[in-house]
CSV table of C-alpha atoms and ligand atoms in Angstrom, one decimal:
chain,number,residue,atom,x,y,z
A,1,MET,CA,22.9,-13.3,28.8
A,2,ILE,CA,20.0,-12.1,28.8
A,3,GLY,CA,18.0,-9.1,26.7
A,4,LEU,CA,15.3,-6.9,26.4
A,5,GLY,CA,14.1,-6.1,22.9
A,6,ILE,CA,11.5,-3.3,23.1
A,7,GLU,CA,9.8,-3.1,19.4
A,8,SER,CA,7.4,0.4,18.5
A,9,SER,CA,8.6,2.1,15.9
A,10,CYS,CA,5.1,1.0,13.5
A,11,ASP,CA,1.4,-0.3,15.0
A,12,GLU,CA,3.7,-3.1,16.8
A,13,THR,CA,2.9,-2.6,20.0
A,14,SER,CA,6.3,-5.6,21.5
A,15,ALA,CA,9.0,-7.1,24.0
A,16,SER,CA,11.2,-10.0,24.6
A,17,ILE,CA,13.1,-11.4,26.2
A,18,LEU,CA,15.9,-13.4,24.6
A,19,GLN,CA,18.8,-15.7,25.8
A,20,ASN,CA,22.2,-16.0,24.5
A,21,GLY,CA,21.3,-13.9,21.2
A,22,ARG,CA,18.6,-17.0,20.3
A,23,ARG,CA,16.7,-18.3,22.6
A,24,VAL,CA,13.2,-16.3,22.5
A,25,LEU,CA,12.2,-16.9,27.3
A,26,SER,CA,9.4,-15.3,26.0
A,27,LEU,CA,7.4,-12.6,22.9
A,28,LYS,CA,5.1,-10.3,23.9
A,29,ILE,CA,3.4,-8.8,20.3
A,30,ASN,CA,-0.2,-6.5,20.7
A,31,SER,CA,-1.1,-5.8,17.2
A,32,GLN,CA,-3.1,-2.7,16.7
A,33,ILE,CA,-4.5,-4.2,13.0
A,34,ALA,CA,-7.9,-3.9,14.8
A,35,ILE,CA,-7.4,-0.5,15.9
A,36,HIS,CA,-6.0,0.6,11.9
A,37,LEU,CA,-8.6,-1.3,10.1
A,38,PRO,CA,-11.3,0.8,9.3
A,39,PHE,CA,-9.1,3.6,7.6
A,40,GLN,CA,-7.0,0.3,6.0
A,41,GLY,CA,-3.8,1.7,6.7
A,42,VAL,CA,-1.7,3.2,10.5
A,43,VAL,CA,-2.4,6.6,10.9
A,44,PRO,CA,0.6,7.6,12.9
A,45,GLU,CA,-1.9,9.2,15.0
A,46,LEU,CA,-3.5,6.6,17.0
A,47,ALA,CA,-0.5,4.5,15.6
A,48,SER,CA,2.4,6.0,18.6
A,49,ARG,CA,-1.4,6.8,21.7
A,50,ASN,CA,-2.1,3.1,21.7
A,51,HIS,CA,1.5,2.0,21.9
A,52,LEU,CA,1.4,4.3,25.1
A,53,LEU,CA,-1.3,2.8,26.5
A,54,LYS,CA,0.2,-0.3,25.8
A,55,ILE,CA,4.0,-0.2,26.8
A,56,ASN,CA,4.4,-0.7,30.3
A,57,SER,CA,1.9,-4.1,30.6
A,58,ILE,CA,3.9,-5.5,27.5
A,59,LEU,CA,6.8,-5.7,28.8
A,60,GLU,CA,5.1,-6.4,31.9
A,61,GLU,CA,4.1,-9.7,30.5
A,62,SER,CA,7.0,-10.0,28.7
A,63,LEU,CA,9.3,-10.0,31.8
A,64,ASN,CA,6.3,-12.5,33.8
A,65,GLU,CA,6.6,-14.9,31.1
A,66,ALA,CA,10.1,-15.4,31.0
A,67,GLY,CA,10.1,-15.4,35.0
A,68,ILE,CA,13.0,-12.3,35.8
A,69,SER,CA,12.8,-8.7,37.1
A,70,PHE,CA,14.8,-6.3,35.7
A,71,SER,CA,18.1,-7.0,38.2
A,72,ASP,CA,18.5,-10.3,35.9
A,73,LEU,CA,18.1,-8.4,32.3
A,74,ASP,CA,22.2,-7.6,30.7
A,75,TYR,CA,21.2,-5.2,28.0
A,76,ILE,CA,18.1,-3.7,26.6
A,77,ALA,CA,17.2,-3.4,23.2
A,78,VAL,CA,15.1,-0.9,22.0
A,79,THR,CA,14.1,-0.4,18.0
A,80,HIS,CA,15.5,3.8,17.4
A,81,ARG,CA,15.4,3.1,14.1
A,82,PRO,CA,13.6,3.6,11.1
A,83,GLY,CA,9.6,4.3,11.5
A,84,LEU,CA,7.1,6.5,12.3
A,85,ILE,CA,8.4,9.2,14.5
A,86,GLY,CA,5.6,9.4,17.3
A,87,SER,CA,5.7,5.1,17.5
A,88,LEU,CA,9.6,5.2,17.5
A,89,MET,CA,9.7,7.8,20.9
A,90,VAL,CA,7.3,5.6,22.0
A,91,GLY,CA,9.1,2.3,22.4
A,92,LEU,CA,12.6,4.0,23.1
A,93,GLN,CA,12.1,6.8,26.0
A,94,THR,CA,10.5,3.5,28.2
A,95,ALA,CA,14.0,2.1,27.3
A,96,LYS,CA,15.7,5.4,28.1
A,97,THR,CA,14.1,5.4,31.6
A,98,ILE,CA,14.4,1.7,31.8
A,99,HIS,CA,18.4,2.1,31.9
A,100,LEU,CA,18.3,5.5,34.4
A,101,LEU,CA,16.3,4.0,36.8
A,102,THR,CA,18.4,0.6,36.4
A,103,GLY,CA,22.0,1.1,34.9
A,104,ILE,CA,21.5,-1.8,32.7
A,105,PRO,CA,23.5,-0.8,29.2
A,106,LEU,CA,21.2,0.3,26.4
A,107,ILE,CA,21.7,-0.6,22.6
A,108,GLY,CA,19.4,1.8,19.9
A,109,VAL,CA,18.5,-0.9,17.1
A,110,ASN,CA,18.0,-1.1,13.5
A,111,HIS,CA,15.1,-1.8,13.6
A,112,LEU,CA,15.6,-2.9,9.3
A,113,GLU,CA,18.8,-4.6,10.7
A,114,ALA,CA,17.1,-6.2,13.4
A,115,HIS,CA,15.0,-8.6,10.9
A,116,ILE,CA,17.2,-10.0,9.2
A,117,TYR,CA,18.0,-12.2,13.0
A,118,ALA,CA,14.4,-13.6,13.2
A,119,PRO,CA,15.6,-16.8,10.8
A,120,PHE,CA,18.0,-17.4,13.1
A,121,LEU,CA,16.1,-17.3,16.4
A,122,GLU,CA,14.7,-20.5,18.2
A,123,TYR,CA,10.7,-20.3,19.0
A,124,GLN,CA,8.1,-22.6,20.1
A,125,ASN,CA,9.1,-24.9,17.8
A,126,PHE,CA,10.3,-23.3,15.1
A,127,ASN,CA,14.6,-23.9,15.9
A,128,GLY,CA,16.5,-21.4,13.8
A,129,PRO,CA,20.0,-21.7,11.9
A,130,GLN,CA,23.4,-21.1,13.7
A,131,PHE,CA,23.5,-17.3,13.0
A,132,PRO,CA,26.7,-17.3,10.7
A,133,HIS,CA,28.7,-15.4,12.7
A,134,GLY,CA,31.5,-13.3,11.4
A,135,LYS,CA,30.4,-13.8,7.7
A,136,LYS,CA,28.7,-11.9,5.2
A,137,PHE,CA,25.8,-13.1,3.6
A,138,PHE,CA,22.2,-11.5,1.9
A,139,ALA,CA,19.4,-10.1,3.2
A,140,LEU,CA,15.8,-10.0,1.2
A,141,LEU,CA,13.3,-7.2,3.4
A,142,VAL,CA,10.0,-7.4,2.2
A,143,SER,CA,7.4,-4.7,4.5
A,144,GLY,CA,4.6,-2.1,4.4
A,145,GLY,CA,7.7,-0.5,4.6
A,146,ASN,CA,10.3,-1.4,3.1
A,147,THR,CA,12.0,-3.3,-0.3
A,148,ALA,CA,14.8,-3.9,0.1
A,149,LEU,CA,18.8,-6.5,-0.4
A,150,PHE,CA,21.0,-5.7,2.2
A,151,GLN,CA,24.4,-7.4,2.9
A,152,TYR,CA,25.1,-8.0,5.7
A,153,GLN,CA,28.7,-7.6,6.9
A,154,LYS,CA,28.8,-7.4,11.1
A,155,ALA,CA,26.7,-6.1,13.4
A,156,ASP,CA,25.4,-2.0,12.9
A,157,LYS,CA,26.8,-2.5,9.2
A,158,LEU,CA,24.6,-3.2,6.5
A,159,LEU,CA,25.6,-2.9,2.6
A,160,LEU,CA,21.9,-1.3,0.6
A,161,ALA,CA,22.5,-3.5,-2.1
A,162,GLY,CA,19.2,-2.3,-3.4
A,163,ASN,CA,16.3,-0.4,-2.9
A,164,THR,CA,12.3,0.1,-4.3
A,165,LEU,CA,12.5,3.3,-6.5
A,166,ASP,CA,8.6,3.6,-5.2
A,167,ASP,CA,6.7,1.7,-2.5
A,168,ALA,CA,7.4,-0.9,-0.9
A,169,ALA,CA,5.8,-4.6,-1.6
A,170,GLY,CA,4.5,-4.0,1.3
A,171,GLU,CA,2.2,-1.5,0.2
A,172,ALA,CA,1.4,-2.6,-3.1
A,173,PHE,CA,0.1,-5.6,-1.2
A,174,ASP,CA,-2.4,-3.2,1.5
A,175,LYS,CA,-3.7,-0.4,-1.0
A,176,ILE,CA,-3.9,-3.0,-3.6
A,177,ALA,CA,-6.1,-5.1,-0.6
A,178,LYS,CA,-7.8,-1.7,-0.5
A,179,MET,CA,-8.6,-1.0,-3.8
A,180,LEU,CA,-10.8,-4.3,-3.8
A,181,ASN,CA,-12.2,-4.4,-0.4
A,182,LEU,CA,-10.5,-6.8,1.3
A,183,GLY,CA,-9.3,-5.2,4.5
A,184,TYR,CA,-5.9,-4.5,5.8
A,185,PRO,CA,-3.3,-6.1,5.8
A,186,GLY,CA,-3.8,-6.6,2.5
A,187,GLY,CA,-1.0,-9.1,2.3
A,188,PRO,CA,-2.9,-12.0,4.0
A,189,PRO,CA,-5.9,-11.9,2.2
A,190,ILE,CA,-4.4,-11.7,-1.1
A,191,GLU,CA,-2.4,-14.6,-0.3
A,192,ARG,CA,-5.4,-16.9,0.6
A,193,LEU,CA,-7.5,-15.7,-2.4
A,194,ALA,CA,-4.5,-15.8,-4.6
A,195,ARG,CA,-4.6,-20.1,-3.2
A,196,GLN,CA,-8.4,-20.6,-4.6
A,197,SER,CA,-7.2,-19.9,-8.5
A,198,SER,CA,-6.4,-22.0,-11.3
A,199,PHE,CA,-3.7,-19.9,-12.6
A,200,ASN,CA,0.6,-20.8,-12.3
A,201,GLU,CA,3.6,-19.8,-13.3
A,202,ASN,CA,3.3,-20.6,-16.8
A,203,ARG,CA,-0.7,-18.9,-16.9
A,204,SER,CA,-1.1,-15.4,-15.1
A,205,LEU,CA,-2.7,-12.4,-16.0
A,206,GLU,CA,-0.9,-10.4,-19.1
A,207,GLU,CA,-2.5,-6.9,-17.5
A,208,LEU,CA,-0.1,-6.8,-14.9
A,209,PRO,CA,3.3,-5.8,-16.6
A,210,VAL,CA,7.0,-4.9,-15.1
A,211,PRO,CA,6.7,-2.1,-14.4
A,212,ALA,CA,8.6,0.0,-17.6
A,213,ILE,CA,11.0,1.7,-15.2
A,214,LEU,CA,12.3,-1.9,-14.9
A,215,LYS,CA,12.2,-2.9,-18.4
A,216,GLY,CA,15.1,-0.9,-20.2
A,217,THR,CA,17.5,-1.0,-16.5
A,218,PRO,CA,21.1,-3.4,-17.0
A,219,ARG,CA,21.1,-6.9,-14.7
A,220,THR,CA,23.4,-4.8,-13.0
A,221,GLU,CA,21.3,-3.2,-11.4
A,222,ILE,CA,18.9,-3.9,-8.4
A,223,LYS,CA,15.8,-1.8,-8.4
A,224,PHE,CA,12.1,-2.2,-6.9
A,225,SER,CA,9.5,-0.9,-8.3
A,226,PHE,CA,5.7,-1.6,-7.3
A,227,SER,CA,4.1,1.2,-8.2
A,228,GLY,CA,3.3,0.1,-12.1
A,229,ILE,CA,1.4,-3.2,-10.8
A,230,LYS,CA,-1.0,-1.3,-8.2
A,231,THR,CA,-1.5,1.1,-11.7
A,232,ALA,CA,-2.2,-2.2,-13.6
A,233,ILE,CA,-4.3,-3.8,-11.1
A,234,TYR,CA,-6.4,0.4,-11.3
A,235,ARG,CA,-6.4,-0.2,-14.4
A,236,LEU,CA,-8.6,-3.0,-14.7
A,237,ILE,CA,-10.8,-2.8,-11.5
A,238,LYS,CA,-11.6,1.0,-13.6
A,239,LYS,CA,-11.9,-0.9,-17.1
A,240,TYR,CA,-13.9,-4.6,-15.2
A,241,ARG,CA,-15.9,-1.6,-13.1
A,242,LEU,CA,-14.5,-4.2,-10.4
A,243,ASP,CA,-15.1,-1.8,-7.7
A,244,GLU,CA,-18.6,-1.8,-8.5
A,245,LYS,CA,-19.1,-5.6,-7.5
A,246,ASN,CA,-19.2,-6.2,-4.1
A,247,ILE,CA,-16.7,-8.3,-3.7
A,248,ASN,CA,-16.7,-9.3,-0.5
A,249,LEU,CA,-19.7,-10.8,-1.3
A,250,ILE,CA,-18.1,-12.5,-4.7
A,251,LYS,CA,-16.7,-16.3,-4.4
A,252,ALA,CA,-13.5,-16.4,-5.4
A,253,ASP,CA,-13.8,-18.4,-7.7
A,254,LYS,CA,-16.8,-16.9,-9.7
A,255,ASN,CA,-15.4,-15.5,-12.5
A,256,ILE,CA,-15.7,-11.6,-12.6
A,257,PHE,CA,-14.9,-10.0,-15.6
A,258,GLN,CA,-14.0,-11.3,-19.3
A,259,HIS,CA,-10.4,-10.7,-21.0
A,260,ASP,CA,-9.3,-11.0,-24.6
A,261,GLY,CA,-12.6,-13.8,-24.6
A,262,LEU,CA,-10.9,-16.1,-21.7
A,263,GLU,CA,-12.5,-15.9,-17.8
A,264,TYR,CA,-11.2,-14.4,-15.1
A,265,SER,CA,-12.1,-15.0,-11.4
A,266,LEU,CA,-11.2,-12.3,-8.0
A,267,ALA,CA,-8.4,-15.2,-6.9
A,268,ASP,CA,-6.6,-15.7,-10.4
A,269,LEU,CA,-6.8,-11.1,-10.2
A,270,CYS,CA,-4.7,-12.2,-6.3
A,271,TYR,CA,-2.8,-14.8,-8.3
A,272,SER,CA,-1.3,-12.4,-10.5
A,273,LEU,CA,-0.9,-9.7,-8.2
A,274,GLN,CA,1.5,-11.6,-6.1
A,275,TYR,CA,3.1,-13.6,-9.1
A,276,ARG,CA,4.7,-10.9,-10.5
A,277,ILE,CA,5.3,-9.4,-7.1
A,278,ALA,CA,7.6,-12.4,-6.3
A,279,GLU,CA,9.0,-12.7,-9.8
A,280,LEU,CA,9.4,-9.2,-9.9
A,281,LEU,CA,11.7,-9.7,-6.0
A,282,GLY,CA,13.0,-13.4,-7.7
A,283,ARG,CA,14.2,-11.2,-10.9
A,284,ASN,CA,16.7,-8.8,-8.7
A,285,ILE,CA,17.9,-11.9,-6.6
A,286,ARG,CA,19.1,-12.6,-10.0
A,287,ASN,CA,20.8,-9.9,-10.6
A,288,LEU,CA,22.7,-10.0,-7.5
A,289,LEU,CA,24.1,-13.1,-7.4
A,290,ASN,CA,24.7,-13.0,-11.2
A,291,PHE,CA,27.5,-10.9,-10.5
A,292,TYR,CA,28.5,-11.9,-7.1
A,293,SER,CA,32.0,-14.2,-6.4
A,294,PHE,CA,31.2,-16.2,-3.9
A,295,ASP,CA,34.1,-16.2,-1.1
A,296,GLU,CA,34.1,-19.4,1.0
A,297,GLU,CA,36.1,-18.1,3.9
A,298,GLN,CA,34.0,-14.6,4.4
A,299,ASP,CA,30.3,-15.6,3.4
A,300,SER,CA,27.8,-17.4,4.0
A,301,ARG,CA,25.6,-19.7,2.1
A,302,TYR,CA,22.3,-18.7,3.9
A,303,PHE,CA,20.3,-15.5,1.8
A,304,ILE,CA,17.1,-14.5,4.1
A,305,PHE,CA,14.2,-13.0,3.0
A,306,ALA,CA,12.4,-11.3,5.9
A,307,GLY,CA,9.6,-8.6,6.9
A,308,GLY,CA,6.0,-9.3,6.2
A,309,VAL,CA,6.1,-10.2,2.7
A,310,ALA,CA,7.7,-12.7,3.8
A,311,ALA,CA,4.7,-14.7,5.1
A,312,ASN,CA,4.3,-15.8,2.2
A,313,SER,CA,4.6,-18.6,1.1
A,314,PHE,CA,4.1,-18.3,-2.1
A,315,ILE,CA,6.6,-15.8,-2.2
A,316,ARG,CA,9.1,-17.9,-0.1
A,317,GLY,CA,8.7,-21.4,-2.4
A,318,TYR,CA,9.4,-19.1,-5.6
A,319,LEU,CA,12.6,-17.0,-4.6
A,320,GLY,CA,13.3,-20.2,-2.8
A,321,LYS,CA,14.2,-22.3,-5.6
A,322,ILE,CA,15.2,-19.4,-7.7
A,323,ILE,CA,18.0,-19.5,-4.2
A,324,ALA,CA,18.7,-23.0,-4.4
A,325,ASN,CA,19.7,-22.2,-8.1
A,326,PHE,CA,22.5,-20.9,-7.0
A,327,GLY,CA,23.9,-22.9,-4.7
A,328,TYR,CA,22.4,-20.5,-1.6
A,329,GLU,CA,19.9,-22.0,1.9
A,330,LEU,CA,16.4,-19.7,2.6
A,331,ALA,CA,16.4,-18.5,5.4
A,332,VAL,CA,13.0,-18.0,6.9
A,333,PRO,CA,11.0,-16.8,9.9
A,334,PRO,CA,8.2,-18.2,11.2
A,335,ALA,CA,5.1,-15.7,10.4
A,336,ILE,CA,5.4,-14.9,13.6
A,337,LEU,CA,8.5,-14.1,13.7
A,338,CYS,CA,8.5,-12.1,10.3
A,339,THR,CA,5.8,-9.0,11.2
A,340,ASP,CA,8.1,-6.3,13.9
A,341,ASN,CA,8.6,-8.3,17.3
A,342,GLY,CA,11.2,-7.5,19.8
A,343,ALA,CA,13.0,-10.6,19.7
A,344,MET,CA,14.2,-9.9,16.8
A,345,VAL,CA,15.3,-6.9,18.1
A,346,ALA,CA,16.9,-8.2,21.3
A,347,ALA,CA,19.0,-10.4,19.0
A,348,ALA,CA,20.6,-7.5,17.4
A,349,GLY,CA,21.4,-5.8,20.9
A,350,TYR,CA,23.2,-8.9,21.8
A,351,TYR,CA,25.1,-8.4,18.0
A,352,LYS,CA,25.9,-5.1,18.8
A,353,PHE,CA,27.1,-5.6,22.5
A,354,LEU,CA,29.4,-8.3,22.1
A,355,LEU,CA,31.1,-5.6,20.5
A,356,HIS,CA,30.6,-3.3,23.2
A,357,ASP,CA,28.6,-1.4,21.3
A,358,VAL,CA,26.6,0.4,23.5
A,359,ASP,CA,24.6,4.1,23.8
A,360,ASP,CA,23.7,6.4,26.0
A,361,LEU,CA,20.7,8.6,26.9
A,362,SER,CA,21.9,10.9,24.3
A,363,LEU,CA,19.7,8.6,21.7
A,364,GLU,CA,17.5,9.6,19.2
A,365,ALA,CA,14.5,8.2,17.5
A,366,TYR,CA,14.8,9.1,14.0
A,367,SER,CA,12.2,7.9,11.2
A,368,GLY,CA,15.0,7.0,8.1
A,369,SER,CA,17.8,4.8,7.7
A,370,LYS,CA,21.2,5.7,5.9
A,371,PHE,CA,23.1,2.7,4.5
A,372,ASP,CA,26.2,2.6,2.5
A,373,GLU,CA,25.6,1.2,-1.4
A,374,LEU,CA,27.3,-2.2,-2.1
A,375,ARG,CA,28.7,-3.1,-5.2
A,376,ILE,CA,28.4,-5.5,-8.3
A,377,SER,CA,29.7,-5.0,-11.1
B,1,LIG,O1,7.0,-6.2,8.4
B,1,LIG,P1,5.8,-5.4,8.8
B,1,LIG,O2,5.2,-6.3,10.3
B,1,LIG,O3,5.4,-3.5,9.2
B,1,LIG,C1,5.8,-2.7,8.7
B,1,LIG,O4,4.8,-2.3,9.2
B,1,LIG,O5,6.0,-2.7,7.4
B,1,LIG,O6,5.1,-6.0,7.5
B,1,LIG,C2,4.0,-6.2,7.4
B,1,LIG,C3,3.5,-5.6,5.8
B,1,LIG,C4,1.8,-5.5,5.0
B,1,LIG,O7,2.0,-4.6,4.4
B,1,LIG,C5,1.4,-6.3,5.3
B,1,LIG,O8,0.0,-6.4,4.0
B,1,LIG,C6,2.9,-7.9,4.6
B,1,LIG,O9,3.0,-7.0,5.7
B,1,LIG,N1,1.7,-9.1,4.5
B,1,LIG,C7,1.8,-10.1,3.6
B,1,LIG,C8,1.6,-11.8,4.2
B,1,LIG,N2,1.1,-11.3,5.4
B,1,LIG,C9,1.4,-9.7,5.8
B,1,LIG,N3,2.6,-9.7,2.4
B,1,LIG,C10,2.4,-11.1,1.3
B,1,LIG,N4,1.6,-11.5,2.0
B,1,LIG,C11,1.1,-12.1,3.7
B,1,LIG,N5,0.5,-13.5,3.9
């Protein structure tokens, strides 16, 4: 079965051709990073305008690379929620137009669910495991717009185990990078700098507290909060006047401030931030797995980590160890499939198509998404 996946929910215009819900025959992604870079964040109007400019050529290139035409397609999957409304509409209108002209079945896909299929794809040198069809499993989705833990039950049925109370983890990376003038998106430069720190899990900046709001929460509760970390770093920046130094010109390992008699570098600051974010994610995974009783018949041992932040190798390693202690196996896509892409959308469409869950021209774009909750205690 051959499917087309179209993605335009934020700042990537992407189209992909997928075979049997798994093998990526082509994947085209136009990233708008350079367009949003001067603003150090996504500007919705610029995003939708650029999707419009690129969508046709991206679509054409993806068909050409796979060596197919519209008549070879069994279905068209498109992200229709959640995301920036003007951006979503570009992909959705494109998909609806193809559907109208060709009659190929149209399938609206939830972007968050689509991320969950990414570790199971087969693309270039990456050969993901077989999708645990018919089983339930957990997925942590961490991107610029979302940080949430889900239980996947079946296509189009995700239960929300916990969500962020404020910022998403990727948003924290992006906003802190902006404060430090490290560029956009913030995750990659922060990860690169953190690698140069001599810090390790036993030594990171005390000044980065676990957000107070989470300190008193019962161990059965799954809640994320990243704005406390952002504020803690903002205070450090002000206290040590880091914004007055030209961070871009400072070597990562050069000490830039003294705290409690010890000297710290920009790399240490980045390490501490990354570590705190990993810790918060890990804490919630522990809370979840401590109270969940695994059922051999119904549950899969795969634990998915997906979304842009899953590209961070330190966080992958940190969470991988926690998950392994509970007898689960972390399934993470390669970096190219962590960020938004059409292949994961085509995969999500495939599993809906198997359930005969198709849409028509009344399919609309929605900026938000609601999920039923998973109760673990
Ligand atoms: O999934 P994604 O492309 O979707 C959104 O547009 O939200 O994720 C983008 C996010 C950005 O916040 C970016 O800073 C973060 O993923 N990110 C990373 C890394 N690469 C991308 N965060 C931490 N470490 C990375 N290596």
